[in-house]
mmCIF file of C-alpha atoms in Angstrom:
data_model
loop_
_atom_site.group_PDB
_atom_site.id
_atom_site.type_symbol
_atom_site.label_atom_id
_atom_site.label_comp_id
_atom_site.label_asym_id
_atom_site.label_seq_id
_atom_site.Cartn_x
_atom_site.Cartn_y
_atom_site.Cartn_z
ATOM 1 C CA MET A 1227 81.379 114.458 42.914
ATOM 2 C CA GLY A 1228 79.054 113.082 45.693
ATOM 3 C CA LYS A 1229 77.944 115.285 48.632
ATOM 4 C CA ARG A 1230 80.569 115.301 51.566
ATOM 5 C CA LYS A 1231 78.829 113.998 54.679
ATOM 6 C CA HIS A 1232 78.225 116.601 57.555
ATOM 7 C CA SER A 1233 80.528 114.709 60.205
ATOM 8 C CA GLU A 1234 83.433 115.051 57.768
ATOM 9 C CA THR A 1235 82.981 118.919 57.349
ATOM 10 C CA THR A 1236 82.469 119.227 61.122
ATOM 11 C CA SER A 1237 85.548 117.488 61.883
ATOM 12 C CA GLU A 1238 87.705 119.473 59.546
ATOM 13 C CA SER A 1239 86.505 122.804 60.430
ATOM 14 C CA LYS A 1240 86.677 122.307 64.267
ATOM 15 C CA PRO A 1241 89.404 120.278 65.612
ATOM 16 C CA SER A 1242 88.514 118.555 68.863
ATOM 17 C CA LYS A 1243 89.857 119.312 72.233
ATOM 18 C CA SER A 1244 91.848 115.944 72.288
ATOM 19 C CA SER A 1245 93.874 117.148 69.208
ATOM 20 C CA ARG A 1246 95.404 120.030 71.037
ATOM 21 C CA ASN A 1247 98.981 119.959 72.288
ATOM 22 C CA VAL A 1248 99.625 120.642 75.907
ATOM 23 C CA LYS A 1249 102.848 122.615 76.079
ATOM 24 C CA ILE A 1250 105.553 121.586 78.812
ATOM 25 C CA ALA A 1251 107.593 124.330 80.356
ATOM 26 C CA ILE A 1252 110.553 123.842 82.734
ATOM 27 C CA GLU A 1253 110.640 126.499 85.550
ATOM 28 C CA THR A 1254 113.919 126.935 87.234
ATOM 29 C CA PRO A 1255 113.300 128.659 90.694
ATOM 30 C CA SER A 1256 115.272 131.777 91.391
ATOM 31 C CA LYS A 1257 117.551 132.092 94.075
ATOM 32 C CA ASN A 1258 115.440 134.341 96.306
ATOM 33 C CA VAL A 1259 112.293 131.977 95.918
ATOM 34 C CA ASP A 1260 112.203 128.613 97.459
ATOM 35 C CA SER A 1261 111.019 125.667 95.233
ATOM 36 C CA PRO A 1262 108.442 123.184 96.385
ATOM 37 C CA TYR A 1263 109.583 120.196 98.672
ATOM 38 C CA LEU A 1264 108.216 116.494 98.667
ATOM 39 C CA ALA A 1265 108.375 115.253 102.402
ATOM 40 C CA ALA A 1266 108.166 111.713 103.621
ATOM 41 C CA PHE A 1267 106.735 111.355 107.204
ATOM 42 C CA PRO A 1268 107.722 107.976 108.525
ATOM 43 C CA GLY A 1269 105.231 107.348 111.402
ATOM 44 C CA THR A 1270 103.363 110.204 112.977
ATOM 45 C CA GLN A 1271 102.311 112.931 110.445
ATOM 46 C CA PRO A 1272 101.693 116.480 111.591
ATOM 47 C CA PRO A 1273 98.207 118.296 111.256
ATOM 48 C CA ALA A 1274 97.872 119.897 107.961
ATOM 49 C CA SER A 1275 97.929 123.347 109.557
ATOM 50 C CA THR A 1276 101.204 122.843 111.088
ATOM 51 C CA PRO A 1277 103.710 125.720 109.785
ATOM 52 C CA PHE A 1278 107.060 124.710 108.218
ATOM 53 C CA THR A 1279 110.139 127.005 108.115
ATOM 54 C CA SER A 1280 112.859 126.499 105.341
ATOM 55 C CA TYR A 1281 116.469 127.286 106.134
ATOM 56 C CA ARG A 1282 119.325 127.783 103.745
ATOM 57 C CA SER A 1283 122.762 126.613 104.085
ATOM 58 C CA LEU A 1284 125.681 129.059 105.125
ATOM 59 C CA ASP A 1285 128.366 127.200 103.025
ATOM 60 C CA GLY A 1286 127.191 128.880 99.975
ATOM 61 C CA ASN A 1287 125.248 125.678 98.474
ATOM 62 C CA GLU A 1288 121.995 127.035 97.095
ATOM 63 C CA LYS A 1289 120.476 123.619 97.090
ATOM 64 C CA LYS A 1290 120.978 122.523 100.593
ATOM 65 C CA ARG A 1291 117.865 123.007 102.770
ATOM 66 C CA LEU A 1292 116.515 122.563 106.262
ATOM 67 C CA VAL A 1293 112.788 122.550 107.058
ATOM 68 C CA ILE A 1294 111.641 122.593 110.683
ATOM 69 C CA GLY A 1295 108.086 122.432 111.788
ATOM 70 C CA GLU A 1296 106.787 122.348 115.427
ATOM 71 C CA THR A 1297 103.393 121.348 117.154
ATOM 72 C CA GLU A 1298 102.883 121.639 120.782
ATOM 73 C CA LYS A 1299 104.535 118.375 121.495
ATOM 74 C CA VAL A 1300 106.486 117.265 118.523
ATOM 75 C CA LYS A 1301 109.368 118.856 116.528
ATOM 76 C CA PHE A 1302 109.733 118.037 112.927
ATOM 77 C CA THR A 1303 112.981 118.480 111.205
ATOM 78 C CA GLY A 1304 114.115 117.361 107.458
ATOM 79 C CA SER A 1305 117.007 118.032 105.451
ATOM 80 C CA ASN A 1306 118.035 117.030 101.790
ATOM 81 C CA SER A 1307 121.708 116.911 102.607
ATOM 82 C CA GLY A 1308 124.108 115.357 105.144
ATOM 83 C CA GLU A 1309 123.043 112.046 107.105
ATOM 84 C CA ASP A 1310 119.335 112.957 107.023
ATOM 85 C CA ALA A 1311 119.185 113.056 103.098
ATOM 86 C CA PRO A 1312 117.287 110.122 101.711
ATOM 87 C CA GLU A 1313 118.838 107.674 99.244
ATOM 88 C CA SER A 1314 117.092 108.544 95.878
ATOM 89 C CA TYR A 1315 117.955 107.315 92.476
ATOM 90 C CA CYS A 1316 115.706 109.598 90.656
ATOM 91 C CA GLN A 1317 114.719 113.295 90.337
ATOM 92 C CA TYR A 1318 111.064 114.439 91.264
ATOM 93 C CA LEU A 1319 109.072 117.141 89.514
ATOM 94 C CA VAL A 1320 105.970 119.144 90.423
ATOM 95 C CA GLY A 1321 103.831 120.181 87.719
ATOM 96 C CA VAL A 1322 101.146 122.877 87.495
ATOM 97 C CA TYR A 1323 98.676 123.036 84.654
ATOM 98 C CA SER A 1324 97.371 126.319 83.220
ATOM 99 C CA LYS A 1325 94.147 125.983 81.850
ATOM 100 C CA SER A 1326 94.023 129.245 80.037
ATOM 101 C CA LYS A 1327 97.537 129.001 78.496
ATOM 102 C CA ASN A 1328 97.191 125.173 78.049
ATOM 103 C CA THR A 1329 100.627 124.535 79.503
ATOM 104 C CA VAL A 1330 102.151 122.474 82.231
ATOM 105 C CA THR A 1331 105.144 124.196 84.253
ATOM 106 C CA LEU A 1332 107.533 121.754 85.960
ATOM 107 C CA THR A 1333 109.986 122.739 88.631
ATOM 108 C CA PRO A 1334 112.272 120.494 90.574
ATOM 109 C CA ALA A 1335 111.176 119.222 93.949
ATOM 110 C CA PRO A 1336 113.809 117.945 96.583
ATOM 111 C CA VAL A 1337 112.639 115.208 98.706
ATOM 112 C CA LEU A 1338 113.136 115.500 102.372
ATOM 113 C CA ARG A 1339 112.887 112.957 105.124
ATOM 114 C CA ILE A 1340 111.254 114.082 107.946
ATOM 115 C CA HIS A 1341 112.319 113.021 111.575
ATOM 116 C CA ARG A 1342 110.152 113.649 114.790
ATOM 117 C CA ASN A 1343 111.432 114.602 118.107
ATOM 118 C CA VAL A 1344 109.155 114.580 121.287
ATOM 119 C CA LYS A 1345 109.774 117.469 123.285
ATOM 120 C CA SER A 1346 109.052 116.009 126.708
ATOM 121 C CA LEU A 1347 111.704 113.380 125.896
ATOM 122 C CA ALA A 1348 114.532 115.956 125.418
ATOM 123 C CA LEU A 1349 116.859 116.387 128.459
ATOM 124 C CA SER A 1350 118.017 119.702 129.290
ATOM 125 C CA ASP A 1351 121.601 120.436 130.209
ATOM 126 C CA ASP A 1352 120.648 121.223 133.552
ATOM 127 C CA THR A 1353 119.008 117.740 134.000
ATOM 128 C CA ILE A 1354 122.057 115.892 132.483
ATOM 129 C CA ARG A 1355 124.405 117.872 135.132
ATOM 130 C CA LYS A 1356 122.143 116.624 137.770
ATOM 131 C CA LYS A 1357 122.091 112.965 136.841
ATOM 132 C CA ASN A 1358 125.782 113.128 136.608
ATOM 133 C CA THR A 1359 126.241 114.811 140.078
ATOM 134 C CA GLN A 1360 123.676 112.013 141.651
ATOM 135 C CA PHE A 1361 125.755 109.173 139.818
ATOM 136 C CA ASN A 1362 129.125 110.542 141.247
ATOM 137 C CA GLU A 1363 127.690 110.816 144.790
ATOM 138 C CA ALA A 1364 126.049 107.339 144.750
ATOM 139 C CA LYS A 1365 129.374 105.810 143.365
ATOM 140 C CA THR A 1366 131.320 107.779 146.172
ATOM 141 C CA SER A 1367 128.957 106.435 148.867
ATOM 142 C CA LEU A 1368 129.238 103.080 147.830
ATOM 143 C CA GLY A 1369 133.015 103.103 147.861
ATOM 144 C CA LEU A 1370 133.200 104.529 151.192
ATOM 145 C CA ALA A 1371 130.818 101.891 152.559
ATOM 146 C CA PHE A 1372 132.600 98.845 151.086
ATOM 147 C CA GLY A 1373 135.831 100.084 149.615
ATOM 148 C CA THR A 1374 139.302 99.188 151.078
ATOM 149 C CA ALA A 1375 141.039 101.489 153.367
ATOM 150 C CA LYS A 1376 143.208 102.896 150.407
ATOM 151 C CA ALA A 1377 140.347 103.319 148.364
ATOM 152 C CA LYS A 1378 138.329 105.312 151.025
ATOM 153 C CA LYS A 1379 141.297 107.648 151.583
ATOM 154 C CA GLN A 1380 141.549 108.420 147.980
ATOM 155 C CA LEU A 1381 137.948 109.008 147.535
ATOM 156 C CA LYS A 1382 138.108 111.342 150.683
ATOM 157 C CA ASP A 1383 141.118 112.998 149.071
ATOM 158 C CA ASP A 1384 139.403 113.560 145.692
ATOM 159 C CA GLU A 1385 136.168 114.923 147.321
ATOM 160 C CA ARG A 1386 138.148 117.291 149.509
ATOM 161 C CA ASN A 1387 140.301 118.510 146.607
ATOM 162 C CA ALA A 1388 137.296 118.971 144.428
ATOM 163 C CA VAL A 1389 135.594 121.474 146.438
ATOM 164 C CA THR A 1390 135.930 124.974 145.247
ATOM 165 C CA GLY A 1391 134.533 128.517 145.777
ATOM 166 C CA GLU A 1392 132.776 128.160 142.309
ATOM 167 C CA GLN A 1393 131.334 124.924 143.191
ATOM 168 C CA LEU A 1394 129.972 126.022 146.459
ATOM 169 C CA LYS A 1395 128.428 129.214 144.744
ATOM 170 C CA ASN A 1396 126.814 126.856 142.154
ATOM 171 C CA ALA A 1397 125.374 124.717 145.047
ATOM 172 C CA ILE A 1398 124.188 127.616 146.859
ATOM 173 C CA HIS A 1399 122.056 128.772 143.746
ATOM 174 C CA ASP A 1400 120.945 125.123 143.176
ATOM 175 C CA MET A 1401 119.593 124.834 146.658
ATOM 176 C CA HIS A 1402 117.801 128.294 146.683
ATOM 177 C CA ARG A 1403 116.143 127.237 143.427
ATOM 178 C CA GLU A 1404 114.982 123.651 144.441
ATOM 179 C CA ILE A 1405 113.804 125.268 147.688
ATOM 180 C CA GLY A 1406 111.776 127.485 146.053
ATOM 181 C CA GLU A 1407 110.417 124.729 143.482
ATOM 182 C CA SER A 1408 109.658 122.280 146.226
ATOM 183 C CA SER A 1409 106.300 123.702 146.963
ATOM 184 C CA THR A 1410 105.304 123.183 143.390
ATOM 185 C CA GLY A 1411 106.880 119.725 142.910
ATOM 186 C CA PRO A 1412 104.816 116.674 141.082
ATOM 187 C CA THR A 1413 102.707 114.707 143.552
ATOM 188 C CA ARG A 1414 102.750 110.903 143.950
ATOM 189 C CA ASP A 1415 99.821 110.368 141.643
ATOM 190 C CA GLU A 1416 101.465 112.599 138.896
ATOM 191 C CA ILE A 1417 104.644 110.650 139.208
ATOM 192 C CA LYS A 1418 102.862 107.451 138.884
ATOM 193 C CA GLN A 1419 100.757 108.861 135.905
ATOM 194 C CA ALA A 1420 104.063 110.016 133.945
ATOM 195 C CA MET A 1421 105.491 106.409 134.547
ATOM 196 C CA LYS A 1422 102.419 104.939 133.096
ATOM 197 C CA ASP A 1423 102.990 107.315 130.014
ATOM 198 C CA ASP A 1424 106.325 105.930 129.597
ATOM 199 C CA LEU A 1425 105.316 102.424 129.227
ATOM 200 C CA PRO A 1426 105.691 100.770 125.913
ATOM 201 C CA ILE A 1427 102.193 100.349 124.940
ATOM 202 C CA PRO A 1428 99.987 101.467 121.974
ATOM 203 C CA ALA A 1429 97.694 104.416 122.113
ATOM 204 C CA HIS A 1430 94.736 103.280 124.135
ATOM 205 C CA ASN A 1431 91.299 104.486 125.282
ATOM 206 C CA LEU A 1432 90.691 104.137 129.203
ATOM 207 C CA GLU A 1433 87.067 104.795 128.775
ATOM 208 C CA ALA A 1434 86.328 102.033 125.998
ATOM 209 C CA GLU A 1435 83.576 99.871 126.666
ATOM 210 C CA GLN A 1436 84.228 97.200 123.878
ATOM 211 C CA PRO A 1437 87.542 95.388 123.774
ATOM 212 C CA GLN A 1438 88.008 96.494 119.921
ATOM 213 C CA ASP A 1439 88.010 100.179 121.045
ATOM 214 C CA ALA A 1440 90.426 99.867 123.783
ATOM 215 C CA TYR A 1441 93.515 100.262 121.517
ATOM 216 C CA ASP A 1442 94.031 102.236 118.464
ATOM 217 C CA LEU A 1443 95.451 99.878 116.141
ATOM 218 C CA SER A 1444 96.325 102.433 113.569
ATOM 219 C CA SER A 1445 99.064 103.401 115.944
ATOM 220 C CA ILE A 1446 100.511 99.909 115.676
ATOM 221 C CA VAL A 1447 100.332 99.328 111.850
ATOM 222 C CA THR A 1448 98.983 101.919 109.362
ATOM 223 C CA ASP A 1449 96.650 101.108 106.196
ATOM 224 C CA GLU A 1450 99.521 101.864 103.903
ATOM 225 C CA GLU A 1451 101.435 99.087 105.344
ATOM 226 C CA LEU A 1452 98.656 96.561 105.348
ATOM 227 C CA VAL A 1453 97.678 97.237 101.922
ATOM 228 C CA VAL A 1454 100.960 96.015 100.549
ATOM 229 C CA MET A 1455 100.933 92.713 102.455
ATOM 230 C CA PRO A 1456 101.432 90.045 99.820
ATOM 231 C CA VAL A 1457 98.068 88.035 100.617
ATOM 232 C CA LYS A 1458 97.390 87.490 97.019
ATOM 233 C CA GLU A 1459 100.220 84.984 96.711
ATOM 234 C CA LEU A 1460 99.244 83.391 99.966
ATOM 235 C CA ILE A 1461 96.029 82.853 98.632
ATOM 236 C CA GLN A 1462 96.926 81.459 95.370
ATOM 237 C CA ALA A 1463 99.310 78.984 96.805
ATOM 238 C CA LYS A 1464 96.243 77.320 98.485
ATOM 239 C CA PRO A 1465 98.283 75.952 101.383
ATOM 240 C CA GLN A 1466 96.619 72.587 103.074
ATOM 241 C CA THR A 1467 98.953 72.188 105.864
ATOM 242 C CA THR A 1468 101.338 74.327 108.151
ATOM 243 C CA LYS A 1469 104.159 73.071 106.398
ATOM 244 C CA ASP A 1470 102.887 74.465 103.171
ATOM 245 C CA LEU A 1471 103.212 78.064 105.038
ATOM 246 C CA TYR A 1472 106.704 77.648 105.840
ATOM 247 C CA PRO A 1473 108.089 79.111 102.635
ATOM 248 C CA LEU A 1474 105.216 81.585 102.409
ATOM 249 C CA LEU A 1475 105.631 83.524 105.731
ATOM 250 C CA PRO A 1476 108.549 85.352 107.100
ATOM 251 C CA TYR A 1477 107.982 83.539 110.490
ATOM 252 C CA GLY A 1478 106.421 80.222 109.480
ATOM 253 C CA HIS A 1479 106.932 78.314 112.604
ATOM 254 C CA SER A 1480 104.363 79.998 114.587
ATOM 255 C CA LYS A 1481 101.305 77.922 115.591
ATOM 256 C CA PHE A 1482 99.223 81.021 116.484
ATOM 257 C CA ILE A 1483 99.460 82.528 113.269
ATOM 258 C CA ASN A 1484 99.435 79.333 111.082
ATOM 259 C CA ASP A 1485 96.402 77.915 112.598
ATOM 260 C CA ARG A 1486 94.373 81.252 111.926
ATOM 261 C CA ILE A 1487 95.830 81.443 108.309
ATOM 262 C CA LEU A 1488 94.775 77.990 107.319
ATOM 263 C CA GLU A 1489 91.231 78.635 108.958
ATOM 264 C CA THR A 1490 90.840 81.909 107.164
ATOM 265 C CA ILE A 1491 91.876 80.630 103.800
ATOM 266 C CA GLN A 1492 89.916 77.237 103.974
ATOM 267 C CA ALA A 1493 86.792 78.992 105.296
ATOM 268 C CA SER A 1494 83.744 79.017 102.887
ATOM 269 C CA GLY A 1495 82.721 81.938 101.239
ATOM 270 C CA LYS A 1496 84.718 85.015 100.321
ATOM 271 C CA THR A 1497 88.268 85.107 101.940
ATOM 272 C CA ASP A 1498 88.738 87.868 104.822
ATOM 273 C CA ARG A 1499 91.668 89.562 103.166
ATOM 274 C CA PRO A 1500 91.886 92.291 105.941
ATOM 275 C CA ARG A 1501 92.300 89.512 108.461
ATOM 276 C CA LEU A 1502 94.902 87.936 106.496
ATOM 277 C CA ARG A 1503 96.902 91.179 106.078
ATOM 278 C CA VAL A 1504 97.077 91.698 110.062
ATOM 279 C CA LEU A 1505 98.151 87.882 110.464
ATOM 280 C CA MET A 1506 100.778 88.443 107.862
ATOM 281 C CA TYR A 1507 102.026 91.663 109.490
ATOM 282 C CA ILE A 1508 102.136 89.818 112.931
ATOM 283 C CA SER A 1509 104.353 87.208 111.225
ATOM 284 C CA TYR A 1510 106.614 90.137 110.277
ATOM 285 C CA LEU A 1511 106.927 91.351 113.664
ATOM 286 C CA MET A 1512 107.858 87.912 114.761
ATOM 287 C CA ALA A 1513 110.590 87.683 112.375
ATOM 288 C CA TYR A 1514 111.882 90.966 113.240
ATOM 289 C CA LEU A 1515 111.834 90.264 116.936
ATOM 290 C CA CYS A 1516 113.135 86.680 116.971
ATOM 291 C CA ARG A 1517 115.224 86.371 114.042
ATOM 292 C CA ILE A 1518 116.761 89.792 113.449
ATOM 293 C CA ASN A 1519 120.045 90.260 115.386
ATOM 294 C CA PRO A 1520 120.960 93.541 116.854
ATOM 295 C CA LYS A 1521 124.122 93.703 114.884
ATOM 296 C CA ASP A 1522 122.106 93.014 111.706
ATOM 297 C CA LEU A 1523 119.908 96.050 111.827
ATOM 298 C CA LYS A 1524 122.355 98.117 109.779
ATOM 299 C CA ASN A 1525 122.482 95.295 107.085
ATOM 300 C CA ARG A 1526 119.357 95.894 105.332
ATOM 301 C CA ARG A 1527 120.001 93.330 102.579
ATOM 302 C CA LYS A 1528 120.589 90.684 105.146
ATOM 303 C CA MET A 1529 117.290 91.766 106.919
ATOM 304 C CA GLU A 1530 115.337 91.392 103.613
ATOM 305 C CA THR A 1531 116.709 87.865 103.159
ATOM 306 C CA ILE A 1532 115.813 86.843 106.693
ATOM 307 C CA MET A 1533 112.425 88.322 106.649
ATOM 308 C CA ASN A 1534 111.402 86.843 103.117
ATOM 309 C CA ASN A 1535 111.882 90.006 101.155
ATOM 310 C CA PRO A 1536 109.254 92.252 102.777
ATOM 311 C CA PRO A 1537 108.040 95.402 101.095
ATOM 312 C CA ASN A 1538 110.206 98.418 101.627
ATOM 313 C CA ILE A 1539 107.610 100.391 103.643
ATOM 314 C CA ILE A 1540 107.498 97.364 106.258
ATOM 315 C CA LEU A 1541 111.265 97.661 106.759
ATOM 316 C CA ASP A 1542 111.240 101.708 106.796
ATOM 317 C CA GLN A 1543 108.472 101.682 109.547
ATOM 318 C CA LEU A 1544 109.753 98.963 111.738
ATOM 319 C CA ALA A 1545 113.242 100.801 111.863
ATOM 320 C CA GLU A 1546 111.093 104.086 112.661
ATOM 321 C CA ARG A 1547 109.181 102.632 115.471
ATOM 322 C CA TYR A 1548 111.462 100.078 117.069
ATOM 323 C CA THR A 1549 115.027 101.515 116.806
ATOM 324 C CA THR A 1550 117.026 104.533 117.880
ATOM 325 C CA HIS A 1551 119.763 105.395 115.443
ATOM 326 C CA GLU A 1552 119.540 101.903 114.146
ATOM 327 C CA VAL A 1553 119.867 100.463 117.696
ATOM 328 C CA ARG A 1554 117.323 98.276 119.495
ATOM 329 C CA THR A 1555 117.231 98.847 123.155
ATOM 330 C CA PRO A 1556 115.580 96.621 125.778
ATOM 331 C CA PHE A 1557 112.848 99.228 126.079
ATOM 332 C CA MET A 1558 112.424 98.699 122.145
ATOM 333 C CA ASN A 1559 112.072 94.756 122.565
ATOM 334 C CA ASP A 1560 109.330 95.208 125.214
ATOM 335 C CA LYS A 1561 107.663 97.621 122.687
ATOM 336 C CA ILE A 1562 107.763 95.308 119.888
ATOM 337 C CA LEU A 1563 106.112 92.311 122.149
ATOM 338 C CA CYS A 1564 103.540 94.781 123.386
ATOM 339 C CA TYR A 1565 102.443 96.024 120.062
ATOM 340 C CA MET A 1566 102.626 92.521 118.504
ATOM 341 C CA LEU A 1567 100.448 91.130 121.418
ATOM 342 C CA VAL A 1568 97.881 93.821 120.845
ATOM 343 C CA LEU A 1569 97.421 92.671 117.271
ATOM 344 C CA CYS A 1570 97.274 89.114 118.265
ATOM 345 C CA LEU A 1571 94.513 89.900 120.592
ATOM 346 C CA SER A 1572 92.500 91.522 117.890
ATOM 347 C CA VAL A 1573 92.558 88.594 115.532
ATOM 348 C CA ALA A 1574 91.700 86.177 118.412
ATOM 349 C CA ASP A 1575 88.489 87.864 119.690
ATOM 350 C CA TYR A 1576 90.579 89.440 122.511
ATOM 351 C CA GLN A 1577 91.184 85.990 124.225
ATOM 352 C CA LEU A 1578 94.328 83.896 123.714
ATOM 353 C CA ASN A 1579 96.561 81.315 125.420
ATOM 354 C CA PRO A 1580 99.813 82.935 126.388
ATOM 355 C CA ASP A 1581 101.500 79.543 126.455
ATOM 356 C CA ILE A 1582 101.150 78.883 122.703
ATOM 357 C CA LEU A 1583 102.698 82.370 121.903
ATOM 358 C CA ALA A 1584 105.505 81.827 124.384
ATOM 359 C CA LYS A 1585 106.406 78.736 122.608
ATOM 360 C CA ASP A 1586 106.285 80.321 119.263
ATOM 361 C CA LEU A 1587 108.571 83.322 120.492
ATOM 362 C CA SER A 1588 110.747 81.050 122.421
ATOM 363 C CA LEU A 1589 109.972 83.171 125.752
ATOM 364 C CA LYS A 1590 108.881 82.020 129.191
ATOM 365 C CA SER A 1591 105.223 81.634 129.747
ATOM 366 C CA THR A 1592 105.496 83.992 132.766
ATOM 367 C CA LYS A 1593 107.041 86.685 130.622
ATOM 368 C CA VAL A 1594 104.123 86.589 127.891
ATOM 369 C CA ALA A 1595 101.599 86.565 130.783
ATOM 370 C CA THR A 1596 103.039 89.627 132.650
ATOM 371 C CA VAL A 1597 103.053 91.561 129.228
ATOM 372 C CA LEU A 1598 99.412 90.666 128.892
ATOM 373 C CA ARG A 1599 98.668 91.702 132.179
ATOM 374 C CA ASN A 1600 100.421 95.204 131.819
ATOM 375 C CA LEU A 1601 98.124 95.638 128.518
ATOM 376 C CA GLY A 1602 94.982 95.124 130.722
ATOM 377 C CA CYS A 1603 94.450 91.404 130.387
ATOM 378 C CA LYS A 1604 93.030 89.093 133.273
ATOM 379 C CA VAL A 1605 95.058 85.684 132.901
ATOM 380 C CA ASP A 1606 93.177 82.742 134.122
ATOM 381 C CA THR A 1607 94.109 79.231 134.847
ATOM 382 C CA ILE A 1608 91.607 76.806 133.510
ATOM 383 C CA LYS A 1609 91.647 73.228 134.431
ATOM 384 C CA SER A 1610 90.121 70.446 132.107
ATOM 385 C CA LYS A 1611 87.421 68.351 133.464
ATOM 386 C CA THR A 1612 88.194 65.329 131.385
ATOM 387 C CA HIS A 1613 91.779 65.172 131.260
ATOM 388 C CA GLY A 1614 92.612 67.105 134.405
ATOM 389 C CA SER A 1615 95.357 69.473 132.424
ATOM 390 C CA THR A 1616 95.624 73.187 133.012
ATOM 391 C CA THR A 1617 95.634 75.880 130.427
ATOM 392 C CA LYS A 1618 95.900 79.648 130.737
ATOM 393 C CA LYS A 1619 93.620 82.183 129.058
ATOM 394 C CA ALA A 1620 94.081 85.784 128.766
ATOM 395 C CA SER A 1621 91.228 88.071 128.297
ATOM 396 C CA LEU A 1622 91.237 91.913 127.605
ATOM 397 C CA ILE A 1623 88.906 93.517 130.224
ATOM 398 C CA VAL A 1624 87.290 96.984 129.519
ATOM 399 C CA PRO A 1625 87.432 99.619 130.523
ATOM 400 C CA LEU A 1626 91.319 99.265 130.695
ATOM 401 C CA LYS A 1627 92.994 99.116 134.142
ATOM 402 C CA PHE A 1628 96.450 98.727 134.278
ATOM 403 C CA PRO A 1629 98.458 97.051 137.369
ATOM 404 C CA GLU A 1630 99.734 99.341 139.880
ATOM 405 C CA ILE A 1631 103.277 100.510 139.449
ATOM 406 C CA SER A 1632 105.380 99.779 142.423
ATOM 407 C CA ARG A 1633 108.679 101.596 143.033
ATOM 408 C CA GLY A 1634 110.174 98.575 144.614
ATOM 409 C CA ARG A 1635 112.067 97.856 147.701
ATOM 410 C CA ARG A 1636 114.901 99.901 148.734
#
């Protein structure tokens, strides 16, 4: 018999680490110990140091959990049951690898969808009661001033009969409290600043010295959303005209978007993919604003068809940012337009023609120009020396200066 090679004896005597089998163990959490959770934060994410508290259900179901965490300005809540429970067709597990025991221990991890509530927007019961009282008083005054004789008599009778001792007691209490607070009420400048903070504009920097530093684009669209933009298919299609882009974009009839996409794809050198992602996201915003009716917001499949089958994260974030309980208010419409125009400025070197965007969105040119002014732009009318025609140009001016907010005439 021939001599055995050294490599053969070594491999037989010392098995390699790759041949070891890792043991899998399933850990069932006890009733007194909470299992880990997987949390989905649509939109704003809390700091890593934010503490969260888990609460159990009182109906005897050991699997139901409510998780609450708070920062100075925002309250986060999430649950794995009821209306807030996320739709999930699979079960998630969290595993811990033990190097000493060479085992992986798995335990179930429920998924929680976290909702945020801004504390400053929550109205107290006292504030709601005051607003109702003011509305009733204004309604009565209007009826007494312009109503018929019969209506006036009815209003006076109702007002006289409604006065009771308990109401007088409450009124006196409110008067004393309001008199005590009158000396520490907000100033006019504080009221104006609060009104500015409530405007539907993205996060901004009033001290920015460059236009690209004026607005935080990550507050409009996150990197997670941009990375899923289907720009690869767009580049591979090699569109030559705007008509070639119609089936490739969710909103293919925008001259502003189409011209810039063709320019980017047909440019020499390496294709600017980050720019294409932003342009395509603007196209999604245009389709969401112009083609999705308010009644279709609860029909996800119809929205997917209308918007050319966007990635799931896009629809989730659009609903999170621009709807309240699946309802799009006029304020949310203005918010979509403001956020969209900031992105349009970012891909146009912060100078654009509002008339082109107004035509793309089927809006009045004055409406788009007004929104651009509210974003800090200066809108100029330029007259052509050769043709004699006029065009508008909106330029973002830094440092940002917003128009003064007037309370209007009484």
